[in-house]
Short mmCIF file of C-alpha atoms in Angstrom, two decimals:
data_model
loop_
_atom_site.label_atom_id
_atom_site.label_comp_id
_atom_site.label_asym_id
_atom_site.label_seq_id
_atom_site.Cartn_x
_atom_site.Cartn_y
_atom_site.Cartn_z
CA MET A 24 70.94 48.15 -4.16
CA THR A 25 68.89 46.23 -1.67
CA TYR A 26 66.10 47.30 0.88
CA PRO A 27 66.37 44.49 3.99
CA SER A 28 62.92 45.72 4.63
CA TYR A 29 61.59 45.10 1.53
CA SER A 30 62.96 41.90 1.75
CA PHE A 31 61.84 40.83 4.63
CA THR A 32 58.20 41.86 4.09
CA LYS A 33 58.34 39.75 0.91
CA GLN A 34 59.72 36.93 2.51
CA ASN A 35 56.59 37.23 5.22
CA ASN A 36 54.04 37.72 2.25
CA ILE A 37 54.75 34.89 0.37
CA LEU A 38 55.13 32.62 4.24
CA PHE A 39 51.70 34.14 4.54
CA ILE A 40 50.76 32.82 1.66
CA LYS A 41 52.21 29.37 2.30
CA SER A 42 50.28 28.93 5.34
CA PHE A 43 47.29 30.19 3.95
CA MET A 44 47.42 27.51 1.41
CA ILE A 45 48.12 24.94 3.51
CA LEU A 46 44.84 26.16 5.91
CA LEU A 47 42.54 26.32 3.00
CA LEU A 48 43.19 22.58 1.32
CA SER A 49 43.36 21.47 5.61
CA CYS A 50 39.72 23.02 5.66
CA LEU A 51 38.71 21.11 2.53
CA THR A 52 40.05 18.13 4.01
CA ILE A 53 38.19 18.14 6.85
CA ARG A 54 34.98 19.04 5.14
CA LEU A 55 34.96 16.12 2.27
CA ASP A 56 36.19 14.34 5.59
CA LEU A 57 32.76 15.28 7.60
CA CYS A 58 31.02 14.54 4.36
CA PHE A 59 31.66 11.01 3.83
CA SER A 60 32.66 10.07 7.37
CA SER A 61 28.39 9.93 7.48
CA VAL A 62 28.61 7.02 5.27
CA PRO A 63 30.79 4.14 6.16
CA SER A 64 33.39 3.43 4.19
CA SER A 65 32.70 -0.35 4.72
CA LEU A 66 29.38 0.24 2.78
CA ARG A 67 31.35 1.26 -0.27
CA ALA A 68 33.79 -2.05 -0.18
CA LEU A 69 30.63 -4.52 0.15
CA PRO A 70 30.92 -7.25 -2.87
CA LEU A 71 27.41 -6.67 -4.89
CA ASP A 72 26.53 -7.61 -8.14
CA GLY A 73 24.00 -4.86 -7.74
CA HIS A 74 25.85 -1.27 -6.60
CA PHE A 75 25.15 1.62 -3.66
CA SER A 76 24.00 5.50 -4.97
CA PHE A 77 25.08 8.14 -2.31
CA ASP A 78 23.98 11.21 -4.93
CA GLY A 79 20.54 11.22 -6.64
CA ILE A 80 18.68 9.62 -3.91
CA GLU A 81 15.98 11.99 -3.50
CA PHE A 82 13.39 9.91 -4.86
CA ALA A 83 13.92 7.52 -1.73
CA SER A 84 13.08 10.39 0.51
CA LYS A 85 9.77 10.66 -0.59
CA ASP A 86 6.58 8.23 -1.24
CA PHE A 87 2.96 9.05 -2.51
CA GLY A 88 1.99 10.16 0.47
CA ASN A 89 3.79 13.37 -0.38
CA ARG A 90 3.80 14.47 3.66
CA TYR A 91 7.49 12.99 4.75
CA ASN A 92 10.84 13.85 3.58
CA LEU A 93 13.32 11.32 5.59
CA PRO A 94 16.90 11.47 3.03
CA PRO A 95 18.48 8.15 3.52
CA LEU A 96 22.00 8.15 3.44
CA ALA A 97 22.39 5.03 1.07
CA VAL A 98 20.46 3.24 -1.95
CA LEU A 99 21.19 -0.43 -2.70
CA HIS A 100 20.33 -1.12 -5.90
CA PRO A 101 20.22 -4.74 -5.90
CA ASN A 102 21.45 -7.80 -8.05
CA SER A 103 20.39 -10.60 -6.43
CA THR A 104 18.93 -11.88 -3.41
CA SER A 105 22.28 -12.18 -2.28
CA ASP A 106 23.41 -8.02 -2.26
CA ILE A 107 20.64 -7.72 0.15
CA ALA A 108 21.20 -10.39 2.28
CA THR A 109 25.33 -9.23 2.45
CA THR A 110 23.92 -5.08 2.75
CA ILE A 111 21.64 -6.39 6.48
CA ARG A 112 24.68 -8.57 7.09
CA HIS A 113 27.03 -6.22 6.99
CA VAL A 114 24.93 -3.61 8.93
CA TRP A 115 23.45 -6.49 12.08
CA GLN A 116 27.66 -6.85 12.18
CA MET A 117 27.94 -3.61 13.30
CA GLY A 118 26.50 -4.21 15.76
CA PRO A 119 23.99 -1.72 18.42
CA GLY A 120 27.31 1.42 17.63
CA SER A 121 25.42 1.94 14.35
CA GLU A 122 22.95 4.00 13.72
CA LEU A 123 22.60 2.41 10.33
CA THR A 124 18.75 1.62 9.59
CA VAL A 125 17.25 -0.32 6.67
CA ALA A 126 14.34 0.55 4.62
CA ALA A 127 12.52 -1.51 1.65
CA ARG A 128 11.05 0.10 -0.62
CA GLY A 129 9.32 -1.00 -3.56
CA HIS A 130 7.41 1.52 -5.85
CA GLY A 131 7.54 3.84 -3.13
CA HIS A 132 3.30 4.02 -2.46
CA SER A 133 3.70 4.24 1.53
CA LEU A 134 1.39 7.01 2.49
CA GLN A 135 3.51 8.18 5.67
CA GLY A 136 6.77 7.72 5.16
CA GLN A 137 6.85 3.87 5.90
CA SER A 138 9.23 2.72 3.30
CA GLN A 139 11.86 5.79 4.18
CA ALA A 140 15.43 5.16 6.26
CA ARG A 141 16.39 8.47 7.47
CA ASN A 142 20.58 8.35 7.12
CA GLY A 143 19.94 4.79 7.12
CA ILE A 144 19.30 2.58 3.89
CA VAL A 145 16.67 2.11 1.37
CA ILE A 146 17.06 -0.40 -1.21
CA ASN A 147 15.36 0.00 -4.21
CA MET A 148 13.37 -3.76 -4.49
CA LYS A 149 12.21 -2.91 -8.21
CA SER A 150 15.86 -3.43 -8.98
CA LEU A 151 14.89 -7.27 -8.36
CA GLY A 152 11.89 -7.01 -10.34
CA GLY A 153 12.40 -7.78 -14.10
CA GLY A 154 9.73 -10.82 -16.29
CA GLN A 155 12.66 -12.96 -16.84
CA LYS A 156 12.72 -13.68 -13.18
CA MET A 157 8.75 -14.55 -13.35
CA GLN A 158 8.05 -18.33 -13.65
CA VAL A 159 4.84 -19.74 -14.17
CA HIS A 160 3.64 -23.40 -13.06
CA ARG A 161 0.65 -25.07 -14.44
CA GLY A 162 -1.18 -27.92 -13.29
CA ARG A 163 -3.68 -29.23 -10.42
CA PHE A 164 -2.49 -26.21 -7.79
CA PRO A 165 -0.89 -23.39 -10.38
CA TYR A 166 1.94 -20.71 -9.10
CA VAL A 167 3.68 -18.08 -10.09
CA ASP A 168 7.08 -17.42 -9.01
CA VAL A 169 7.84 -13.78 -8.75
CA SER A 170 10.76 -11.41 -7.21
CA ALA A 171 9.35 -9.21 -4.36
CA GLY A 172 9.81 -5.84 -6.31
CA GLU A 173 7.77 -7.23 -9.71
CA LEU A 174 4.79 -5.18 -10.30
CA TRP A 175 0.98 -7.05 -9.70
CA ILE A 176 0.31 -5.45 -13.20
CA ASN A 177 3.11 -7.55 -15.02
CA ILE A 178 2.37 -10.74 -13.36
CA LEU A 179 -0.88 -10.13 -14.63
CA GLN A 180 -0.02 -9.96 -18.17
CA GLU A 181 2.54 -12.67 -17.95
CA CYS A 182 0.18 -15.01 -16.01
CA LEU A 183 -2.50 -14.66 -18.74
CA LYS A 184 -0.43 -15.93 -21.22
CA PHE A 185 -1.11 -19.58 -20.10
CA GLY A 186 -4.80 -18.54 -19.23
CA LEU A 187 -4.26 -18.06 -15.82
CA ALA A 188 -4.16 -15.16 -12.97
CA PRO A 189 -3.57 -14.54 -9.30
CA ARG A 190 -6.95 -15.08 -7.27
CA SER A 191 -6.51 -11.79 -4.99
CA TRP A 192 -6.03 -8.38 -6.37
CA THR A 193 -5.48 -4.71 -4.40
CA ASP A 194 -7.83 -1.97 -6.32
CA TYR A 195 -4.07 -0.84 -8.00
CA LEU A 196 -1.81 -3.02 -9.50
CA HIS A 197 1.06 -0.71 -9.81
CA LEU A 198 2.65 -1.96 -6.38
CA THR A 199 4.92 -4.16 -5.99
CA VAL A 200 4.69 -7.94 -4.17
CA GLY A 201 6.12 -7.10 -1.20
CA GLY A 202 4.97 -4.23 -0.41
CA THR A 203 1.52 -5.58 -0.26
CA LEU A 204 2.41 -8.67 0.90
CA SER A 205 4.16 -6.57 3.84
CA ASN A 206 0.36 -5.12 4.61
CA ALA A 207 -2.52 -7.39 3.20
CA GLY A 208 -3.82 -6.73 0.38
CA ILE A 209 -7.17 -6.20 0.26
CA SER A 210 -10.07 -5.65 -2.30
CA GLY A 211 -13.34 -6.68 -3.88
CA GLN A 212 -12.48 -10.69 -3.86
CA ALA A 213 -10.88 -10.64 -0.29
CA PHE A 214 -14.28 -11.46 1.01
CA ARG A 215 -14.58 -14.93 -0.86
CA HIS A 216 -10.65 -15.73 -1.48
CA GLY A 217 -9.17 -13.88 1.05
CA PRO A 218 -6.95 -11.03 1.11
CA GLN A 219 -3.36 -11.56 -0.76
CA ILE A 220 -1.62 -12.89 2.12
CA SER A 221 -4.39 -15.26 2.15
CA ASN A 222 -2.90 -16.81 -1.11
CA VAL A 223 0.83 -17.50 -0.28
CA GLN A 224 2.90 -20.50 -0.78
CA GLN A 225 6.09 -19.86 -0.20
CA LEU A 226 8.46 -16.99 1.12
CA GLU A 227 12.10 -16.25 0.34
CA VAL A 228 12.85 -13.39 3.13
CA ILE A 229 15.86 -12.14 4.69
CA THR A 230 15.96 -11.41 8.39
CA GLY A 231 17.13 -8.55 10.25
CA ARG A 232 20.30 -10.59 10.94
CA GLY A 233 21.05 -10.90 7.19
CA LYS A 234 19.62 -14.88 6.75
CA VAL A 235 17.63 -15.55 3.60
CA VAL A 236 15.41 -18.73 5.02
CA THR A 237 12.83 -20.14 2.65
CA CYS A 238 9.27 -20.33 4.48
CA SER A 239 5.67 -22.15 3.36
CA GLN A 240 2.99 -23.23 6.19
CA GLU A 241 5.41 -26.16 6.62
CA LYS A 242 8.61 -24.96 6.27
CA ASN A 243 9.73 -21.70 8.95
CA ALA A 244 5.52 -21.55 9.63
CA ASP A 245 6.97 -18.62 12.21
CA LEU A 246 8.89 -16.45 9.82
CA PHE A 247 6.47 -17.14 7.29
CA HIS A 248 3.32 -15.64 9.24
CA SER A 249 5.59 -13.49 11.04
CA VAL A 250 6.40 -11.45 7.58
CA LEU A 251 2.73 -11.44 5.75
CA GLY A 252 1.23 -8.25 7.17
CA GLY A 253 3.88 -7.87 9.59
CA LEU A 254 5.23 -4.06 7.57
CA GLY A 255 8.46 -5.08 7.51
CA GLN A 256 9.65 -5.45 11.00
CA PHE A 257 10.87 -10.01 10.88
CA GLY A 258 12.05 -9.84 7.47
CA ILE A 259 12.44 -8.39 3.54
CA ILE A 260 10.70 -10.54 1.13
CA THR A 261 13.09 -11.34 -2.01
CA ARG A 262 10.30 -13.98 -3.68
CA ALA A 263 6.93 -14.96 -3.84
CA ARG A 264 5.11 -18.09 -4.50
CA ILE A 265 1.41 -16.69 -5.63
CA SER A 266 -1.50 -19.23 -6.20
CA LEU A 267 -3.28 -18.66 -9.24
CA GLU A 268 -6.62 -20.12 -11.01
CA PRO A 269 -7.70 -20.20 -14.74
CA ALA A 270 -8.43 -16.18 -15.95
CA PRO A 271 -11.94 -15.09 -17.42
CA ASN A 272 -11.78 -13.14 -20.72
CA MET A 273 -14.42 -10.73 -19.88
CA VAL A 274 -16.11 -8.84 -17.37
CA LYS A 275 -19.93 -7.97 -16.17
CA TRP A 276 -19.03 -4.71 -14.13
CA ILE A 277 -22.39 -3.42 -12.31
CA ARG A 278 -23.32 -0.26 -10.37
CA LEU A 279 -25.99 0.38 -7.82
CA LEU A 280 -27.49 3.03 -6.70
CA TYR A 281 -28.92 3.41 -2.75
CA SER A 282 -29.79 6.02 -0.55
CA ASP A 283 -30.63 4.09 2.46
CA PHE A 284 -27.60 2.54 4.33
CA SER A 285 -28.87 -0.48 6.05
CA THR A 286 -30.69 -1.31 2.68
CA PHE A 287 -27.23 -0.63 1.49
CA SER A 288 -25.23 -2.77 3.73
CA ARG A 289 -27.79 -5.48 4.17
CA ASP A 290 -27.73 -6.07 0.83
CA GLN A 291 -23.80 -6.25 1.52
CA GLU A 292 -23.38 -8.45 3.67
CA ARG A 293 -26.19 -10.94 2.27
CA LEU A 294 -23.92 -10.90 -1.35
CA ILE A 295 -20.59 -11.39 0.98
CA SER A 296 -22.51 -14.44 2.47
CA SER A 297 -24.09 -16.58 -0.49
CA GLU A 298 -22.06 -19.45 -2.35
CA ARG A 299 -23.84 -17.94 -5.44
CA THR A 300 -23.11 -14.86 -5.89
CA PHE A 301 -21.07 -12.19 -7.12
CA ASP A 302 -16.75 -12.71 -8.18
CA TYR A 303 -16.75 -8.92 -6.92
CA ILE A 304 -17.53 -6.60 -4.39
CA GLU A 305 -17.14 -3.38 -3.00
CA GLY A 306 -19.19 -0.18 -2.17
CA GLN A 307 -18.08 3.55 -1.65
CA VAL A 308 -20.05 6.40 -0.15
CA ILE A 309 -20.93 9.35 -2.55
CA ILE A 310 -21.54 12.98 -1.06
CA ASN A 311 -23.46 15.20 -2.07
CA ARG A 312 -22.45 15.03 -6.39
CA THR A 313 -23.96 16.45 -8.73
CA ASN A 314 -24.74 15.16 -12.38
CA LEU A 315 -23.37 11.69 -11.61
CA ILE A 316 -25.95 10.17 -13.88
CA ASN A 317 -24.02 11.87 -16.42
CA ASP A 318 -20.41 11.44 -15.41
CA TRP A 319 -21.31 7.44 -15.53
CA LYS A 320 -22.91 7.56 -18.82
CA LEU A 321 -19.43 8.26 -20.28
CA SER A 322 -18.66 4.13 -19.53
CA PHE A 323 -21.71 2.47 -18.32
CA LYS A 324 -24.72 1.50 -19.85
CA LEU A 325 -28.75 2.57 -18.21
CA GLN A 326 -30.90 -0.77 -18.11
CA ASP A 327 -33.87 1.91 -18.02
CA PRO A 328 -32.47 5.30 -19.13
CA VAL A 329 -35.95 7.01 -18.97
CA GLU A 330 -36.55 6.37 -15.72
CA ALA A 331 -32.37 7.03 -14.83
CA GLN A 332 -32.92 10.49 -15.93
CA ASN A 333 -35.72 11.18 -13.01
CA PHE A 334 -32.83 10.23 -10.74
CA LYS A 335 -31.24 13.46 -8.77
CA SER A 336 -28.04 12.85 -7.14
CA ASP A 337 -27.80 16.27 -5.97
CA GLY A 338 -27.28 17.16 -2.52
CA LYS A 339 -27.68 13.62 -1.32
CA THR A 340 -25.61 11.01 0.71
CA LEU A 341 -25.41 7.54 -1.72
CA PHE A 342 -24.29 4.21 -1.35
CA CYS A 343 -22.73 2.88 -4.91
CA LEU A 344 -22.72 -1.25 -4.89
CA GLU A 345 -19.96 -2.07 -7.43
CA LEU A 346 -20.01 -5.45 -8.64
CA THR A 347 -18.49 -7.92 -11.53
CA LYS A 348 -19.41 -11.10 -13.09
CA ASN A 349 -16.83 -13.00 -14.90
CA PHE A 350 -17.82 -14.20 -17.87
CA SER A 351 -16.63 -16.12 -21.58
CA PRO A 352 -17.99 -14.69 -24.57
CA GLU A 353 -19.87 -17.93 -25.41
CA ASN A 354 -21.42 -17.54 -21.94
CA THR A 355 -22.69 -14.51 -22.34
CA ASP A 356 -26.51 -15.55 -21.76
CA ALA A 357 -26.04 -17.35 -18.85
CA ALA A 358 -23.99 -15.13 -17.01
CA ASN A 359 -27.03 -12.65 -18.20
CA GLU A 360 -29.54 -14.73 -16.30
CA GLU A 361 -27.28 -15.35 -13.42
CA ILE A 362 -26.82 -11.69 -13.05
CA GLU A 363 -30.31 -11.05 -13.15
CA SER A 364 -31.30 -13.38 -10.70
CA LEU A 365 -28.60 -12.09 -8.27
CA LEU A 366 -29.80 -8.52 -8.79
CA SER A 367 -33.50 -9.41 -8.16
CA GLN A 368 -32.48 -10.46 -4.61
CA LEU A 369 -31.00 -6.60 -4.00
CA SER A 370 -33.45 -3.59 -3.16
CA TYR A 371 -31.41 -0.92 -5.18
CA ILE A 372 -32.78 2.02 -6.60
CA PRO A 373 -34.70 0.47 -9.88
CA SER A 374 -33.70 3.21 -11.87
CA THR A 375 -29.76 3.44 -11.15
CA LEU A 376 -28.72 0.15 -12.53
CA PHE A 377 -24.88 0.65 -14.92
CA ILE A 378 -23.70 -2.57 -16.67
CA SER A 379 -20.76 -2.30 -18.53
CA GLU A 380 -18.76 -4.64 -20.30
CA VAL A 381 -14.98 -4.63 -20.08
CA SER A 382 -12.37 -7.59 -20.77
CA TYR A 383 -10.95 -8.49 -17.20
CA VAL A 384 -7.52 -6.82 -17.88
CA GLU A 385 -9.25 -3.28 -18.61
CA PHE A 386 -11.52 -4.18 -15.02
CA LEU A 387 -8.73 -4.81 -12.56
CA ASP A 388 -6.40 -2.29 -14.45
CA ARG A 389 -8.85 0.41 -14.00
CA VAL A 390 -6.88 3.09 -11.51
CA HIS A 391 -4.24 3.07 -13.76
CA ARG A 392 -6.03 4.80 -15.99
CA SER A 393 -7.14 7.56 -13.54
CA GLU A 394 -3.23 7.51 -12.52
CA LEU A 395 -3.05 9.04 -16.24
CA THR A 396 -5.82 11.34 -16.48
CA LEU A 397 -4.85 12.78 -12.63
CA ARG A 398 -1.28 12.93 -14.14
CA SER A 399 -2.05 14.64 -17.11
CA LYS A 400 -2.97 17.28 -14.98
CA GLY A 401 -0.19 17.62 -12.38
CA LEU A 402 -2.65 16.28 -9.92
CA TRP A 403 -1.00 12.97 -9.02
CA ASP A 404 1.85 13.86 -7.08
CA VAL A 405 -0.12 15.71 -4.38
CA PRO A 406 -0.08 15.07 -0.59
CA HIS A 407 -2.92 11.74 0.09
CA PRO A 408 -3.79 11.78 3.62
CA TRP A 409 -5.87 8.62 3.22
CA LEU A 410 -7.35 7.39 6.76
CA ASN A 411 -8.25 3.51 5.57
CA LEU A 412 -10.23 1.95 8.51
CA LEU A 413 -11.54 -1.91 9.44
CA ILE A 414 -14.03 -1.60 11.23
CA PRO A 415 -16.70 -4.30 13.51
CA CYS A 416 -20.02 -5.76 11.08
CA SER A 417 -21.59 -4.85 14.77
CA LYS A 418 -20.59 -1.05 14.94
CA ILE A 419 -20.74 0.33 11.54
CA HIS A 420 -23.96 1.60 11.24
CA ALA A 421 -22.96 4.02 14.47
CA PHE A 422 -20.01 4.51 12.76
CA ALA A 423 -22.07 5.85 9.56
CA GLU A 424 -24.74 7.51 11.03
CA GLY A 425 -21.31 9.46 12.80
CA VAL A 426 -19.33 9.82 10.34
CA PHE A 427 -21.11 10.06 6.96
CA GLY A 428 -24.03 11.64 9.06
CA HIS A 429 -22.58 14.49 10.14
CA ILE A 430 -18.25 14.74 10.27
CA ALA A 431 -17.57 13.48 6.33
CA ARG A 432 -21.33 15.57 5.32
CA GLU A 433 -18.85 17.96 3.10
CA THR A 434 -17.35 16.91 -0.74
CA SER A 435 -15.28 14.35 -0.68
CA ASN A 436 -11.86 15.02 -2.68
CA GLY A 437 -11.38 11.58 -3.51
CA PRO A 438 -13.34 8.48 -3.63
CA VAL A 439 -15.02 6.92 0.12
CA LEU A 440 -14.33 2.68 0.27
CA ILE A 441 -16.64 0.80 2.28
CA TYR A 442 -17.37 -2.85 1.27
CA PRO A 443 -17.58 -5.85 4.30
CA VAL A 444 -15.50 -9.31 4.31
CA ASN A 445 -15.38 -12.13 5.90
CA LYS A 446 -12.74 -12.83 8.63
CA SER A 447 -12.37 -16.55 8.07
CA LYS A 448 -10.78 -15.55 5.22
CA PHE A 449 -8.03 -13.90 6.97
CA ASP A 450 -5.07 -16.19 8.31
CA ASN A 451 -5.00 -15.38 12.22
CA ARG A 452 -1.24 -16.59 12.41
CA THR A 453 -0.01 -13.68 10.29
CA SER A 454 0.72 -10.16 11.93
CA PHE A 455 -2.48 -8.77 10.96
CA VAL A 456 -4.51 -7.16 12.64
CA SER A 457 -8.55 -6.56 12.02
CA PRO A 458 -11.34 -6.61 14.38
CA GLU A 459 -12.72 -9.93 16.52
CA GLU A 460 -15.71 -10.07 14.16
CA ASP A 461 -16.84 -12.82 11.86
CA ILE A 462 -17.32 -9.53 9.51
CA PHE A 463 -15.82 -6.86 9.07
CA TYR A 464 -16.14 -3.17 6.58
CA LEU A 465 -12.94 -1.68 4.67
CA VAL A 466 -13.68 2.08 4.87
CA ALA A 467 -11.19 3.85 2.96
CA PHE A 468 -10.95 7.44 2.89
CA LEU A 469 -8.89 8.36 -0.27
CA SER A 470 -8.34 11.72 -0.13
CA GLN A 471 -6.44 14.21 -2.37
CA ALA A 472 -5.13 17.47 -1.58
CA THR A 473 -3.85 19.44 -4.32
CA PRO A 474 -2.52 22.82 -4.54
CA SER A 475 -5.36 24.83 -5.11
CA SER A 476 -7.39 22.55 -2.70
CA SER A 477 -8.92 25.48 -0.12
CA GLY A 478 -12.00 25.19 2.54
CA ALA A 479 -12.57 21.17 3.04
CA ASN A 480 -10.29 19.74 0.78
CA GLY A 481 -7.35 21.99 2.39
CA LEU A 482 -4.48 19.54 2.99
CA GLU A 483 -5.31 20.44 6.87
CA ASN A 484 -8.35 20.02 6.78
CA ILE A 485 -8.30 16.70 5.69
CA LEU A 486 -6.09 15.80 8.31
CA ALA A 487 -8.35 17.16 11.07
CA ARG A 488 -11.29 15.37 9.77
CA ASN A 489 -9.14 12.15 10.03
CA ARG A 490 -8.28 13.06 13.40
CA ARG A 491 -12.01 13.85 14.19
CA ILE A 492 -12.99 10.57 12.87
CA LEU A 493 -10.63 8.58 14.74
CA ASP A 494 -11.68 10.50 17.88
CA PHE A 495 -15.43 9.58 17.28
CA CYS A 496 -13.99 5.92 17.12
CA GLU A 497 -12.42 6.19 20.04
CA ALA A 498 -15.26 8.00 22.05
CA GLU A 499 -17.95 5.77 20.94
CA GLN A 500 -15.87 2.94 21.19
CA LEU A 501 -16.63 1.19 18.24
CA GLY A 502 -13.36 -1.32 17.80
CA VAL A 503 -12.12 0.32 15.48
CA LYS A 504 -8.31 -0.74 13.76
CA GLN A 505 -6.65 0.97 11.18
CA TYR A 506 -5.69 -0.76 7.74
CA LEU A 507 -1.99 0.98 6.67
CA PRO A 508 -1.77 2.14 10.47
CA HIS A 509 0.45 4.98 11.10
CA TYR A 510 1.25 5.59 14.97
CA THR A 511 4.01 7.88 16.47
CA THR A 512 4.61 6.03 20.07
CA GLN A 513 4.73 1.96 21.02
CA GLU A 514 2.43 2.46 23.07
CA GLN A 515 0.01 3.04 20.04
CA TRP A 516 1.25 0.66 18.47
CA ARG A 517 0.61 -1.97 21.57
CA SER A 518 -2.85 -0.72 21.78
CA HIS A 519 -3.13 -1.50 17.42
CA PHE A 520 -2.21 -4.62 18.19
CA GLY A 521 -4.26 -5.38 21.42
CA ALA A 522 -3.68 -9.08 22.61
CA ARG A 523 -1.07 -9.79 19.70
CA TRP A 524 0.99 -7.68 20.75
CA ASP A 525 3.25 -9.80 23.42
CA VAL A 526 3.50 -12.08 19.66
CA PHE A 527 4.75 -9.28 18.14
CA MET A 528 7.28 -7.95 19.98
CA GLN A 529 8.62 -12.07 20.70
CA ARG A 530 9.24 -12.23 16.56
CA LYS A 531 10.60 -8.50 16.45
CA SER A 532 13.07 -10.17 19.08
CA ALA A 533 13.83 -13.34 17.22
CA TYR A 534 14.13 -11.84 13.45
CA ASP A 535 14.86 -8.69 13.81
CA PRO A 536 16.96 -7.97 17.58
CA LEU A 537 18.59 -4.84 16.95
CA ALA A 538 15.19 -3.06 15.12
CA ILE A 539 17.73 -2.66 11.78
CA LEU A 540 14.09 -3.52 9.86
CA ALA A 541 11.39 -0.82 8.56
CA PRO A 542 12.73 2.54 10.77
CA GLY A 543 9.53 4.11 9.29
CA GLN A 544 6.81 2.41 10.84
CA GLN A 545 7.98 3.36 14.32
CA ILE A 546 7.69 0.48 15.97
CA PHE A 547 10.50 0.13 17.05
CA GLN A 548 13.56 2.52 17.45
CA LYS A 549 16.89 1.26 17.05
CA THR A 550 18.94 1.25 20.52
CA ILE A 551 22.40 2.71 20.11
CA SER A 552 25.20 1.56 21.87
CA SER A 553 28.28 4.25 22.66
CA SER A 554 30.49 0.77 24.01
#
């Protein structure tokens, strides 16, 4: 016996299930399409020696500053310069209708998202590294040809095999060549040799049009000077030729303390202006530190241990002059005599002379030892709200009185560096901007905000202190420039570059007219055209 009503219901159910399954599959297909439509299919088809990553790319949305998180759509792991050129050329050819931008990322040591590209492409420049691509050339004017993704520590170790080394450094060597050359690369040797951008003979650069260009002082000179200190705005540096000098074996590492800023700064300026002087000159501001003498005794010898015990650092603002003299073991006596002669001209607190004898590599890589200690305690991957300033020499006393004497009188959770450099060692044709005086100071507040930090060392309080310092500089018209600058409006950038803004704009128009490169700097915004 059949029941027509039952048969009708069954058919309806089957029809309903089929319709539901079709609808479900359609929804899944649409969802997958939406997921992949954000990544242009043409990227997946590009002929590359390396490859793109579209998943597991969270690392490219973070940096050392650990405050900004701007996820990209894709990360390029290039195996050749051609991979980068092909990618940028493709984005260029997509024209203003595409929202894609491109950022080069070295060791990710940016502080405020400068190497990030929200919904764009991040190029993992370390993929271009590798010692096999490094070539050391000896001779009357020695140099090393390196990939821009190479770490400076690796360059040092390779060059030392030939008894050579670069002349100018940063305090931290685990940074990539392209990263430091896009800023300046300043350390305690800059007073004599200039920053790292003053020690480059030749570059290979990929412009915002995807064009590969070899440039130097003599060839394509405008592009050469544009990208040095250019914050990544005009091209991606892919190779560099770095000047070298004979490498020393050993270093006399010296620290001296001052309680008076005027005396401290006078001695610093005298040392950087003398022909016969030390090989490295930096300084630190030490605020309300306890057990300073005992801390330093772990790695430094006291010249007069008995007298030093009478020195109390608690509660004082002190200024530390940090110096080195390079030497070879066979010339130890001559080095000691020269050091003694140089020190006799300085007015430091006599009981606070600390001296250590270390290898050249040990001194240059000193910050890495601190990194390993902080990593072991889980204190490396924390927010780093750093503030780096360049201050005209004529204004440094007003700055010291207002900032060290009032705004920053509390203990800093991180070092505060201060040292002068000679402007004559900086090339004004580069994109780097500094105060218009013969001598200017670098002052760096290298704070860190740990999860347990509170009070003065909490993140918000450190940021508020930084703002107070900047506001003070502006109110007092000190003519300060930011190093590793960060601004959020083009008007602020225009003020930063001052009279050089027009040249900066012209260079951008010439080498990256669609504003594809380095969007994280927030200098230019890519104009999107619906047509």
